[in-house]
Amino acid sequence: MGTEISEPLIIDKENIDGGGGGAIELEHVPEWKDQITIRGLVVSALLGTLFCIITHKLNLTVGIIPSLNVGAGLLGFFFVKSWTGFLTKLGFQVTPFTKQENTVIQTCVVACYGLAFSGGFGSYMIAMDERTYQLIGSDYPGNRAEDIKNPGLGWMTGFIIVVSFLGLFSLTPLRKVMILDYKLTYPSGTATAMLINSFHTHSGAELAGKQVKCLGKYLSISFVWSCFKWFFSGIGDSCGFDNFPSFGLMLFKNTFYFDFSPTYVGCGLICPHIVNCSVLLGAIISWGVLWPFISAHAGDWYPSGLESNNFKGLYGYKVFIAIALILGDGLYNLIKIVYITAKEMCNKSTQQSKLPIVNEVIDDESSKGLAEQRKRDEIFLKDRIPTWFAASGYVALAAISTATIPIIFPPLKWYLVLVSYIIAPALAFCNSYGTGLTDWNLSSTYGKIGLFIIASLVGSDGGVMAGLAACGVMMSIVSTAADLMQDFKTGYLTLSSAKSMFVSQLLGTAMGCVIAPLTFWMFWTAFDVGSPDGPYKAPYAVIFREMAILGVEGFSELPKHCLALCVGFFVGALLVNLLRDVTPKKISQFIPIPMAMAVPFYIGAYFAVDMFVGTVILYIWERINEKDAEDYAGAVASGLICGDGIWTIPSAVLSIMRIDPPICMYFGPSLSS
């Protein structure tokens, strides 16, 4: 029996692109080549440069990068529509701007700025430089002067080129399974699609018009609220509504608080109830029970007084137990897919309905809904990307990369690179699956897997450098694969060709291989990057180098009982998935999803509270007026995500201009008289 994951934004119930009366059936869809235009690529390059600068800025200051998919779709529409409108007024005849072209622009931009993050310019790559070595100290055990490689435009660009394209080929054959069979939500991709569809709505569609107004209303509210919050966020990371102790200071210390984030509330509205409840359950188990219990054993299980990011302390438990849960869930589903697919190929008489692991939810009351979904499915599957092409591309690129990377990083031997590429597709599947459920791209977590394994295998003679380079290899593949699947979801909902999505990802990645290193080099030459006293401290550089040093020392250096707990949670994830498959549907729909539970283990409980608020709002809304909830929940969620996402652009510009918020709103215990 399959696991059913239904979506609040049910495609066959909502006419996302507006149309009643079979609008999708009558809509003309351009050929995939016509969806990719010169003007679109020019706009993509300009926006890609802007977003790379923003990503580098955030990477070198706070190290947290929000999803900018929505901003890419919105700005792409604004620039092209303004340009075509200007030419039309001058009397020129221009090609109509379609939502497919808009989607291609968004895909290119996301692929481009994604390399500014997965390229490690604020993490593993800068962890190799001399300043980070000096910050840790030459007398620190395992911190060797030989393991230094300062940033250089040439070698950074070459490394990005040889590792960035493989992720695009690793999961392409599974696009049907992830989008059509699993029906994974990919909240940012869905929100972006709804926004793009609303821009290109046919006039006269009553429901679409109301949806657009609803989206615009909540987009404005979200944008204004995010702007309002900024004024109270002060300097540092302890001010503002993002640190509001909603449930008291005691729970606040354990990250249980509502941080007033429109993005996470929107994700709660758009994600299935079981996902939101699973995330909250994971937060309660980890931050409510497990971490306080382990903290009580400080001084016994691990040395007390360690920094919060020290892997020999509580942080080690957080990272590795989260990894165990994620791997257990992802590998279970991967093995199941491989088994069912192999069985299908061996037994031609097997019905197609047995392939999906997630049952399809179809509205029986309307044949129009069926026709619309079939149209989307038909367009999504029309321009096939042959499996042999994807496999050949992956093998060829892996061969080139295996031969090239040891030249750039001699400690990382060719056979270690080859092993990384053998296991990378499985990890890419795990990451894409988790991103589809929760919208969290945990590529850095998977990068840490490669870092620890390779560093421990190489040992003290070059293990630090080899581990950091392996982290880059793994991060690039799993991050790019998740971004591609997110964009496939957007393309599916906007009637864009899968082939145009794939080609635009290739073009965007090619842009990013040039733009991301160049924009980072601008920061590197203009500012004192990595200085503890400067504006660009690059906080993750020291963390990643210390992780590599710990990897060289071996997993035995981890805190007491950490590996035993990891094994327990890994087995637990397998058993929970098995239970979901063997129990009846009326019971299995209430069994939590381990992948969703794992995210707060590592990140914190605050976003789980926000998402649960979103799911409570949706649940009450469905009980009061189910039809309205079906029609407008997706628009409200998209508006909340879009408004907050758009605000990241002016807030980043203000930060780059060194304009700080005027007020720091801080909460602390009252002083006794």
XYZ file of C-alpha atoms in Angstrom:
673
model
C 0.000 0.000 0.000
C 1.311 3.421 -0.929
C 1.727 6.408 1.313
C -0.690 9.194 0.474
C 0.564 12.754 0.761
C -2.211 15.080 -0.346
C -1.579 18.761 -1.082
C -3.537 21.759 0.182
C -2.901 23.229 -3.263
C -4.647 20.432 -5.196
C -4.031 21.139 -8.815
C -7.165 19.567 -10.200
C -9.332 21.571 -7.817
C -7.712 24.943 -8.324
C -7.397 26.696 -11.647
C -4.047 28.186 -10.821
C -3.619 29.870 -14.150
C -7.049 31.131 -13.956
C -9.265 29.738 -16.042
C -12.516 28.275 -15.692
C -14.176 26.431 -18.484
C -11.226 24.461 -19.739
C -8.813 27.387 -20.046
C -5.853 25.037 -19.815
C -7.242 22.851 -22.605
C -7.599 25.859 -24.931
C -4.314 27.507 -23.980
C -1.581 27.578 -26.607
C 1.711 26.245 -25.270
C 4.857 27.276 -27.224
C 7.366 24.644 -28.315
C 10.193 24.154 -25.842
C 12.714 26.004 -28.037
C 10.414 29.038 -28.208
C 10.235 29.181 -24.427
C 13.947 30.070 -24.301
C 14.595 33.555 -25.730
C 17.552 35.900 -26.066
C 15.815 38.620 -24.044
C 15.051 36.063 -21.358
C 18.703 35.027 -21.115
C 19.848 38.657 -20.910
C 17.422 39.359 -18.069
C 18.502 36.100 -16.405
C 22.155 37.166 -16.487
C 21.353 40.582 -14.985
C 19.166 39.149 -12.231
C 21.624 36.304 -11.668
C 24.374 38.846 -11.011
C 22.147 40.778 -8.586
C 21.105 37.652 -6.700
C 24.685 36.338 -6.551
C 25.758 39.574 -4.870
C 22.899 39.271 -2.373
C 23.715 35.615 -1.683
C 27.418 36.343 -1.117
C 26.488 39.191 1.200
C 24.226 36.975 3.302
C 26.673 34.067 3.145
C 29.541 36.156 4.483
C 27.517 37.786 7.256
C 24.865 35.453 8.715
C 25.370 32.312 6.641
C 21.626 31.746 6.097
C 20.264 32.019 2.556
C 16.473 32.256 2.054
C 14.757 30.980 -1.079
C 14.737 33.692 -3.738
C 12.704 31.741 -6.331
C 9.706 34.014 -5.904
C 11.773 37.171 -6.272
C 13.346 35.760 -9.446
C 9.934 35.088 -11.008
C 8.574 38.483 -10.015
C 11.560 40.536 -11.169
C 11.817 38.515 -14.389
C 8.215 39.425 -15.192
C 8.732 43.061 -14.252
C 11.836 43.557 -16.439
C 10.591 41.770 -19.558
C 7.098 43.245 -19.347
C 8.540 46.736 -18.922
C 10.864 46.209 -21.876
C 8.159 44.844 -24.192
C 5.784 47.620 -23.124
C 8.435 50.239 -23.900
C 9.124 48.768 -27.371
C 5.408 48.535 -28.126
C 4.954 52.224 -27.367
C 7.780 52.987 -29.797
C 5.883 51.117 -32.511
C 7.953 47.915 -32.591
C 6.282 44.546 -32.886
C 7.401 42.247 -30.072
C 6.884 38.579 -29.352
C 4.296 38.091 -26.596
C 5.740 37.401 -23.155
C 4.460 34.011 -22.011
C 4.415 32.413 -18.589
C 6.671 29.674 -19.982
C 9.332 32.273 -20.830
C 8.830 33.777 -17.366
C 9.397 30.332 -15.849
C 12.562 29.821 -17.895
C 13.950 33.155 -16.634
C 13.188 32.184 -13.033
C 14.878 28.812 -13.547
C 18.011 30.394 -15.031
C 18.302 32.896 -12.193
C 17.858 30.248 -9.484
C 20.472 28.002 -11.120
C 22.861 30.956 -11.334
C 22.602 32.286 -7.785
C 22.392 28.742 -6.395
C 26.076 28.325 -7.213
C 26.903 31.314 -5.021
C 25.671 29.167 -2.124
C 26.634 25.609 -3.104
C 29.982 26.898 -4.392
C 31.037 27.274 -0.757
C 32.296 30.852 -1.044
C 31.214 31.446 2.543
C 31.884 27.964 3.917
C 34.163 25.156 2.749
C 36.078 27.110 0.092
C 37.025 30.020 2.317
C 37.736 27.572 5.170
C 40.872 26.625 3.232
C 42.435 30.094 3.365
C 45.282 31.320 5.535
C 43.181 33.707 7.636
C 40.896 30.889 8.820
C 43.971 28.811 9.648
C 45.315 31.666 11.748
C 41.991 32.280 13.498
C 41.891 28.663 14.702
C 45.535 28.856 15.709
C 48.704 27.135 14.559
C 48.902 25.273 17.888
C 45.414 23.773 17.480
C 45.779 19.953 17.122
C 45.301 18.909 13.492
C 45.402 22.474 12.107
C 48.364 22.271 9.720
C 49.944 25.066 7.695
C 50.155 22.638 4.743
C 46.347 22.561 4.514
C 46.029 26.091 3.116
C 44.744 27.217 -0.272
C 43.936 30.901 -0.602
C 41.087 31.967 -2.909
C 42.027 32.437 -6.541
C 39.691 33.376 -9.358
C 41.163 30.790 -11.730
C 41.055 27.650 -9.595
C 37.698 28.567 -8.021
C 36.086 28.986 -11.435
C 37.610 25.735 -12.686
C 36.419 23.803 -9.635
C 32.865 25.179 -9.914
C 32.731 24.246 -13.604
C 33.776 20.601 -13.110
C 31.410 19.885 -10.176
C 28.284 21.975 -10.826
C 26.696 20.201 -13.789
C 26.580 16.671 -12.409
C 23.573 17.309 -10.164
C 21.489 18.214 -13.216
C 21.979 14.726 -14.669
C 21.732 12.713 -11.445
C 17.958 12.825 -10.837
C 16.510 13.768 -14.223
C 15.229 10.208 -14.852
C 13.239 10.425 -11.580
C 11.384 13.635 -12.414
C 8.125 11.791 -13.165
C 8.323 9.875 -9.905
C 9.015 12.982 -7.804
C 6.501 15.352 -9.462
C 3.682 13.146 -10.777
C 3.832 9.989 -8.679
C 4.976 11.308 -5.303
C 3.136 14.607 -5.862
C 5.684 16.337 -3.624
C 4.685 19.908 -2.780
C 7.957 21.850 -3.223
C 6.365 24.896 -1.512
C 8.657 27.554 -3.024
C 8.271 26.056 -6.501
C 4.489 25.905 -6.111
C 4.295 29.469 -4.791
C 6.475 30.697 -7.662
C 4.276 28.897 -10.194
C 1.130 30.430 -8.753
C 2.679 33.880 -8.864
C 3.793 33.450 -12.489
C 0.389 32.053 -13.476
C -1.330 35.016 -11.843
C 0.755 37.406 -13.953
C -0.361 35.722 -17.177
C -4.019 35.099 -16.334
C -6.631 35.319 -19.085
C -8.858 38.333 -18.629
C -12.374 37.568 -17.521
C -11.537 34.541 -15.391
C -13.492 35.348 -12.251
C -11.813 32.912 -9.876
C -8.345 33.744 -11.215
C -8.996 37.440 -10.739
C -10.049 36.855 -7.146
C -7.011 34.663 -6.567
C -4.698 37.340 -7.958
C -6.298 39.976 -5.709
C -5.952 37.639 -2.746
C -2.317 36.928 -3.593
C -1.585 40.631 -4.036
C -3.295 41.501 -0.757
C -1.316 39.021 1.312
C 1.879 39.737 -0.622
C 1.520 43.401 0.362
C 0.724 42.524 3.979
C 3.719 40.174 4.151
C 6.058 42.711 2.541
C 4.933 45.561 4.822
C 5.159 43.328 7.900
C 8.686 42.189 6.981
C 9.672 45.812 6.457
C 8.129 46.741 9.832
C 10.013 43.918 11.574
C 13.302 45.156 10.135
C 13.103 48.450 12.103
C 13.244 46.523 15.384
C 15.856 43.921 14.420
C 18.872 46.022 15.491
C 22.446 44.793 15.068
C 23.279 41.175 15.742
C 21.023 38.153 15.954
C 19.186 38.624 19.259
C 16.869 41.542 18.432
C 13.430 41.954 16.928
C 10.286 39.922 16.395
C 12.413 37.043 15.110
C 13.421 36.538 18.755
C 10.068 37.096 20.443
C 9.680 34.764 23.494
C 6.068 33.881 22.681
C 5.854 31.021 25.203
C 8.188 32.382 27.859
C 11.929 32.707 28.242
C 12.464 29.087 29.298
C 10.962 27.672 26.107
C 12.637 30.463 24.122
C 16.033 29.104 25.193
C 15.010 25.795 23.623
C 13.961 27.623 20.395
C 10.220 27.185 21.042
C 8.754 30.515 19.990
C 6.702 32.073 17.212
C 9.023 34.260 15.148
C 6.308 35.955 13.061
C 7.739 34.695 9.769
C 5.253 34.983 6.873
C 7.365 32.519 4.865
C 7.062 29.672 7.370
C 3.368 30.346 8.034
C 2.856 30.262 4.268
C 4.719 26.953 4.054
C 2.401 25.631 6.757
C -0.597 26.623 4.650
C 0.783 24.989 1.529
C 2.302 21.808 2.998
C 0.104 18.807 3.898
C -1.082 18.603 7.508
C 0.932 15.428 8.164
C 4.161 17.195 7.133
C 3.553 20.148 9.454
C 2.598 17.872 12.342
C 5.679 15.719 11.689
C 7.908 18.780 11.815
C 6.389 19.877 15.130
C 6.703 16.346 16.547
C 10.375 16.319 15.557
C 10.851 19.666 17.308
C 9.202 18.372 20.495
C 11.262 15.158 20.521
C 14.555 16.976 19.886
C 14.363 20.416 21.528
C 11.703 19.480 24.048
C 13.090 16.155 25.278
C 16.341 14.907 23.744
C 18.584 17.971 23.793
C 17.630 19.006 27.375
C 18.262 15.395 28.469
C 21.678 15.301 26.799
C 22.518 18.798 28.107
C 21.876 17.534 31.622
C 24.775 15.101 31.112
C 27.264 17.833 30.160
C 30.560 17.082 31.845
C 29.915 13.335 31.569
C 28.876 12.626 27.989
C 30.839 15.590 26.635
C 32.983 18.408 28.080
C 30.963 21.253 29.530
C 31.514 24.856 28.490
C 32.022 24.146 24.776
C 30.917 26.611 22.097
C 27.510 26.033 20.494
C 29.061 24.966 17.163
C 31.591 22.523 18.612
C 31.058 19.001 17.255
C 32.500 17.488 20.397
C 29.505 18.834 22.307
C 25.715 19.033 21.873
C 26.103 20.284 18.292
C 27.554 16.910 17.309
C 24.405 15.139 18.507
C 22.181 17.592 16.622
C 23.923 17.214 13.275
C 24.508 13.472 13.253
C 21.101 12.402 14.591
C 19.412 14.632 11.992
C 21.587 13.036 9.303
C 20.637 9.556 10.553
C 16.907 10.306 10.314
C 17.239 11.895 6.875
C 19.287 9.005 5.504
C 16.961 6.393 6.984
C 13.870 7.936 5.381
C 15.499 8.851 2.067
C 17.266 5.536 1.543
C 14.114 3.580 2.411
C 12.166 5.408 -0.293
C 15.043 5.138 -2.761
C 15.325 1.367 -2.289
C 11.562 1.016 -2.601
C 11.477 2.987 -5.843
C 14.338 0.932 -7.311
C 12.607 -2.311 -6.304
C 9.220 -1.375 -7.761
C 10.771 0.015 -10.949
C 12.863 -3.136 -11.447
C 9.780 -5.278 -10.861
C 7.905 -3.196 -13.424
C 10.608 -3.688 -16.029
C 10.745 -7.449 -15.430
C 6.993 -7.899 -15.464
C 5.471 -5.980 -18.359
C 1.985 -6.890 -17.237
C 2.331 -4.917 -13.985
C -0.193 -2.121 -13.918
C 1.133 1.405 -14.036
C -0.859 2.279 -10.923
C 1.446 0.131 -8.834
C 4.496 2.276 -9.579
C 3.602 5.403 -7.603
C 4.348 5.296 -3.918
C 2.006 8.189 -3.281
C -1.596 7.562 -4.278
C -3.145 10.064 -6.674
C -5.971 12.208 -5.316
C -8.489 13.097 -8.006
C -11.715 15.066 -7.726
C -14.419 12.749 -9.058
C -17.047 15.464 -9.246
C -15.453 17.275 -12.139
C -14.184 15.864 -15.424
C -12.792 19.332 -16.125
C -10.326 18.848 -13.285
C -9.247 15.556 -14.801
C -8.757 17.159 -18.207
C -6.649 19.964 -16.750
C -4.402 17.586 -14.854
C -4.018 15.361 -17.915
C -3.004 18.419 -19.935
C -0.301 19.258 -17.391
C 0.876 15.661 -17.322
C 0.940 15.497 -21.112
C 3.031 18.658 -21.483
C 5.361 17.646 -18.662
C 6.019 14.249 -20.271
C 5.918 15.406 -23.913
C 9.532 16.525 -24.427
C 11.327 13.622 -22.828
C 14.899 13.769 -21.612
C 16.164 10.263 -22.480
C 17.470 8.234 -19.566
C 20.485 7.186 -21.640
C 21.329 10.864 -22.214
C 21.146 11.687 -18.498
C 23.190 8.600 -17.560
C 25.790 9.259 -20.266
C 26.068 12.913 -19.250
C 26.577 11.984 -15.615
C 29.229 9.368 -16.427
C 31.103 11.675 -18.824
C 31.089 14.629 -16.425
C 32.081 12.375 -13.525
C 35.043 11.109 -15.558
C 36.193 14.650 -16.373
C 35.734 15.736 -12.772
C 37.540 12.662 -11.401
C 40.549 13.502 -13.534
C 40.496 17.258 -12.860
C 39.777 17.680 -9.136
C 42.983 15.922 -7.937
C 44.943 18.486 -9.969
C 43.265 21.327 -8.038
C 43.334 19.492 -4.678
C 46.144 16.886 -4.681
C 45.148 15.320 -1.306
C 41.758 14.321 -2.790
C 42.759 11.272 -4.836
C 40.882 10.270 -7.974
C 39.409 7.103 -6.465
C 37.904 9.111 -3.594
C 36.267 11.466 -6.089
C 34.927 8.442 -7.972
C 33.422 6.972 -4.790
C 31.772 10.328 -4.078
C 30.108 10.305 -7.472
C 28.878 6.743 -6.981
C 27.024 7.546 -3.746
C 26.024 11.127 -4.667
C 22.807 10.268 -6.600
C 21.380 8.473 -3.535
C 22.076 11.519 -1.361
C 20.692 13.817 -4.068
C 17.448 11.828 -3.989
C 17.257 12.139 -0.194
C 17.763 15.899 -0.359
C 15.260 16.425 -3.190
C 12.682 14.315 -1.373
C 13.126 16.319 1.835
C 13.002 19.627 -0.047
C 9.738 18.550 -1.655
C 8.226 17.935 1.767
C 9.484 20.851 3.836
C 11.126 23.340 1.424
C 14.411 22.981 3.326
C 17.424 22.330 1.098
C 19.841 20.533 3.446
C 22.694 20.274 0.955
C 25.177 21.546 3.548
C 24.218 18.624 5.793
C 24.992 16.150 3.029
C 28.188 18.032 2.305
C 29.217 17.385 5.897
C 28.739 13.656 5.296
C 31.295 13.783 2.486
C 33.559 16.000 4.565
C 33.728 13.634 7.533
C 34.022 10.424 5.524
C 36.780 11.638 3.185
C 38.694 13.481 5.916
C 38.732 10.350 8.083
C 39.814 8.154 5.148
C 42.681 10.423 4.085
C 43.931 10.988 7.628
C 46.244 13.617 9.044
C 48.334 14.005 5.876
C 46.022 16.234 3.795
C 42.721 15.066 5.289
C 41.540 18.583 6.100
C 41.962 19.820 2.531
C 40.550 16.614 1.023
C 37.523 16.719 3.329
C 36.699 20.335 2.486
C 37.003 19.644 -1.249
C 34.812 16.527 -0.944
C 32.255 18.642 0.890
C 32.151 20.908 -2.157
C 31.668 17.976 -4.521
C 28.752 16.605 -2.497
C 27.099 19.973 -1.823
C 27.137 20.933 -5.487
C 25.436 17.722 -6.617
C 22.699 17.478 -3.987
C 21.916 21.210 -4.020
C 21.681 21.442 -7.817
C 19.514 18.313 -7.965
C 17.051 19.753 -5.416
C 16.908 23.100 -7.240
C 16.224 21.317 -10.527
C 13.351 19.312 -9.037
C 11.921 22.468 -7.457
C 11.979 24.123 -10.880
C 10.450 21.026 -12.501
C 7.514 21.533 -10.119
C 7.229 25.171 -11.171
C 7.411 24.147 -14.832
C 4.754 21.477 -14.342
C 2.304 23.990 -12.849
C 2.987 26.648 -15.520
C 2.692 24.229 -18.482
C 6.380 24.638 -19.283
C 8.303 21.928 -21.093
C 10.543 19.735 -18.951
C 13.156 19.978 -21.700
C 13.122 23.802 -21.580
C 13.475 23.566 -17.789
C 16.483 21.278 -18.135
C 18.146 23.414 -20.822
C 17.521 26.627 -18.870
C 19.076 24.968 -15.806
C 22.137 24.141 -17.911
C 22.337 27.720 -19.194
C 21.788 29.192 -15.726
C 24.458 26.929 -14.257
C 26.874 27.995 -16.994
C 26.164 31.629 -16.116
C 26.683 30.896 -12.436
C 30.054 29.247 -13.078
C 31.292 32.642 -14.278
C 29.157 35.138 -12.339
C 29.382 33.535 -8.870
C 33.232 33.516 -8.700
C 33.447 37.026 -10.202
C 30.990 38.542 -7.732
C 32.742 36.785 -4.833
C 36.072 38.120 -6.087
C 34.583 41.601 -5.875
C 33.918 41.054 -2.156
C 37.308 39.409 -1.615
C 39.277 42.272 -3.170
C 37.125 45.133 -1.828
C 36.633 44.007 1.773
C 38.545 42.331 4.564
C 36.630 39.043 4.275
C 36.983 36.735 7.264
C 38.143 39.373 9.735
C 36.429 38.927 13.131
C 36.184 42.706 13.444
C 34.954 43.405 9.909
C 31.461 43.411 8.372
C 32.111 40.156 6.467
C 33.158 37.730 9.188
C 32.373 34.563 7.175
C 31.279 32.722 10.342
C 31.002 29.306 8.695
C 34.618 29.277 7.516
C 35.982 28.452 10.979
C 33.167 25.955 11.613
C 33.860 23.990 8.427
C 37.597 23.891 9.035
C 37.049 22.630 12.580
C 34.702 19.966 11.215
C 37.388 18.799 8.806
C 39.923 18.651 11.627
C 37.467 16.593 13.695
C 36.945 14.295 10.714
C 40.674 13.608 10.560
C 40.661 12.690 14.237
C 37.833 10.216 13.537
C 34.258 9.619 14.644
C 35.567 8.243 17.908
C 36.128 11.865 18.924
C 32.373 12.482 18.853
C 30.556 12.742 22.186
C 29.619 9.652 24.193
C 26.658 7.598 22.888
C 26.341 9.809 19.764
C 26.881 6.980 17.271
C 24.567 4.655 19.229
C 21.810 7.278 19.115
C 22.392 7.755 15.386
C 21.981 4.027 14.732
C 18.807 4.002 16.835
C 17.229 6.887 14.933
C 18.305 5.453 11.563
C 16.603 2.134 12.349
C 13.626 4.028 13.754
C 13.200 5.908 10.455
C 13.196 2.608 8.548
C 10.608 1.081 10.895
C 8.310 4.122 10.765
C 8.356 4.033 6.947
C 7.666 0.312 6.970
C 4.780 0.891 9.355
C 3.330 3.527 7.029
C 3.343 1.007 4.186
C 1.898 -2.023 5.983
C -0.903 -0.322 7.942
C -4.302 0.605 6.453
C -4.691 4.044 4.957
C -6.967 5.272 7.757
C -4.115 4.609 10.203
C -1.056 5.353 8.053
C -2.250 8.898 7.293
C -1.566 9.767 10.949
C 1.928 8.217 11.104
C 4.630 10.954 10.984
C 7.202 11.342 8.213
C 10.801 10.883 9.502
C 12.289 13.184 6.837
C 10.104 16.054 8.037
C 10.810 15.242 11.685
C 14.578 15.485 11.097
C 14.704 19.117 9.968
C 14.072 20.781 13.384
C 16.609 18.438 15.044
C 19.329 20.445 13.324
C 17.795 23.882 12.763
C 15.529 24.567 15.734
C 11.881 24.445 16.788
C 10.862 28.012 15.886
C 10.006 27.355 12.243
C 8.030 24.231 13.269
C 5.844 26.469 15.448
C 5.282 28.823 12.509
C 4.383 25.987 10.130
C 2.031 24.485 12.695
C 0.288 27.864 13.025
C -0.183 27.752 9.252
C -1.650 24.249 9.330
C -4.027 25.192 12.210
C -5.263 28.194 10.210
C -5.871 25.954 7.200
C -7.602 23.282 9.301
C -10.008 25.798 10.859
C -10.570 27.435 7.472
C -11.449 24.057 5.932
C -13.966 23.401 8.707
C -15.599 26.822 8.308
C -15.662 26.963 4.486
C -13.973 24.106 2.649
C -14.602 25.557 -0.835
C -12.995 28.891 0.027
C -10.037 27.098 1.589
C -9.549 25.048 -1.591
C -9.789 28.133 -3.802
C -7.717 30.621 -1.831
C -5.382 28.800 0.578
C -2.724 28.500 -2.125
C -3.059 32.200 -3.008
C -2.748 33.284 0.633
C 0.262 31.010 1.186
C 1.949 32.200 -1.998
C 1.345 35.828 -1.080
C 2.901 35.365 2.361
C 5.953 33.591 0.897
C 6.280 36.078 -1.969
C 6.080 39.226 0.149
C 8.673 38.012 2.628
C 10.856 36.741 -0.228
C 10.729 40.061 -2.068
C 11.702 41.927 1.114
C 15.007 40.034 1.225
C 16.182 42.104 -1.751
C 15.800 45.630 -0.260
C 16.923 44.359 3.165
C 20.099 42.954 1.597
C 20.665 46.234 -0.261
C 20.285 48.141 3.019
C 22.784 45.796 4.625
C 25.277 46.204 1.763
C 24.925 49.986 2.146
C 25.628 49.496 5.883
C 22.291 50.980 6.911
C 21.425 49.267 10.193
C 17.946 49.004 11.759
C 17.439 51.917 14.184
C 15.942 49.895 17.073
C 16.915 46.705 18.883
C 13.851 45.176 20.545
C 15.200 42.724 23.105
C 13.492 40.577 25.729
C 15.036 39.421 28.991
C 14.020 38.422 32.511
C 12.661 41.185 34.733
C 15.020 42.388 37.448
C 13.937 41.672 40.984
C 13.780 44.690 43.266
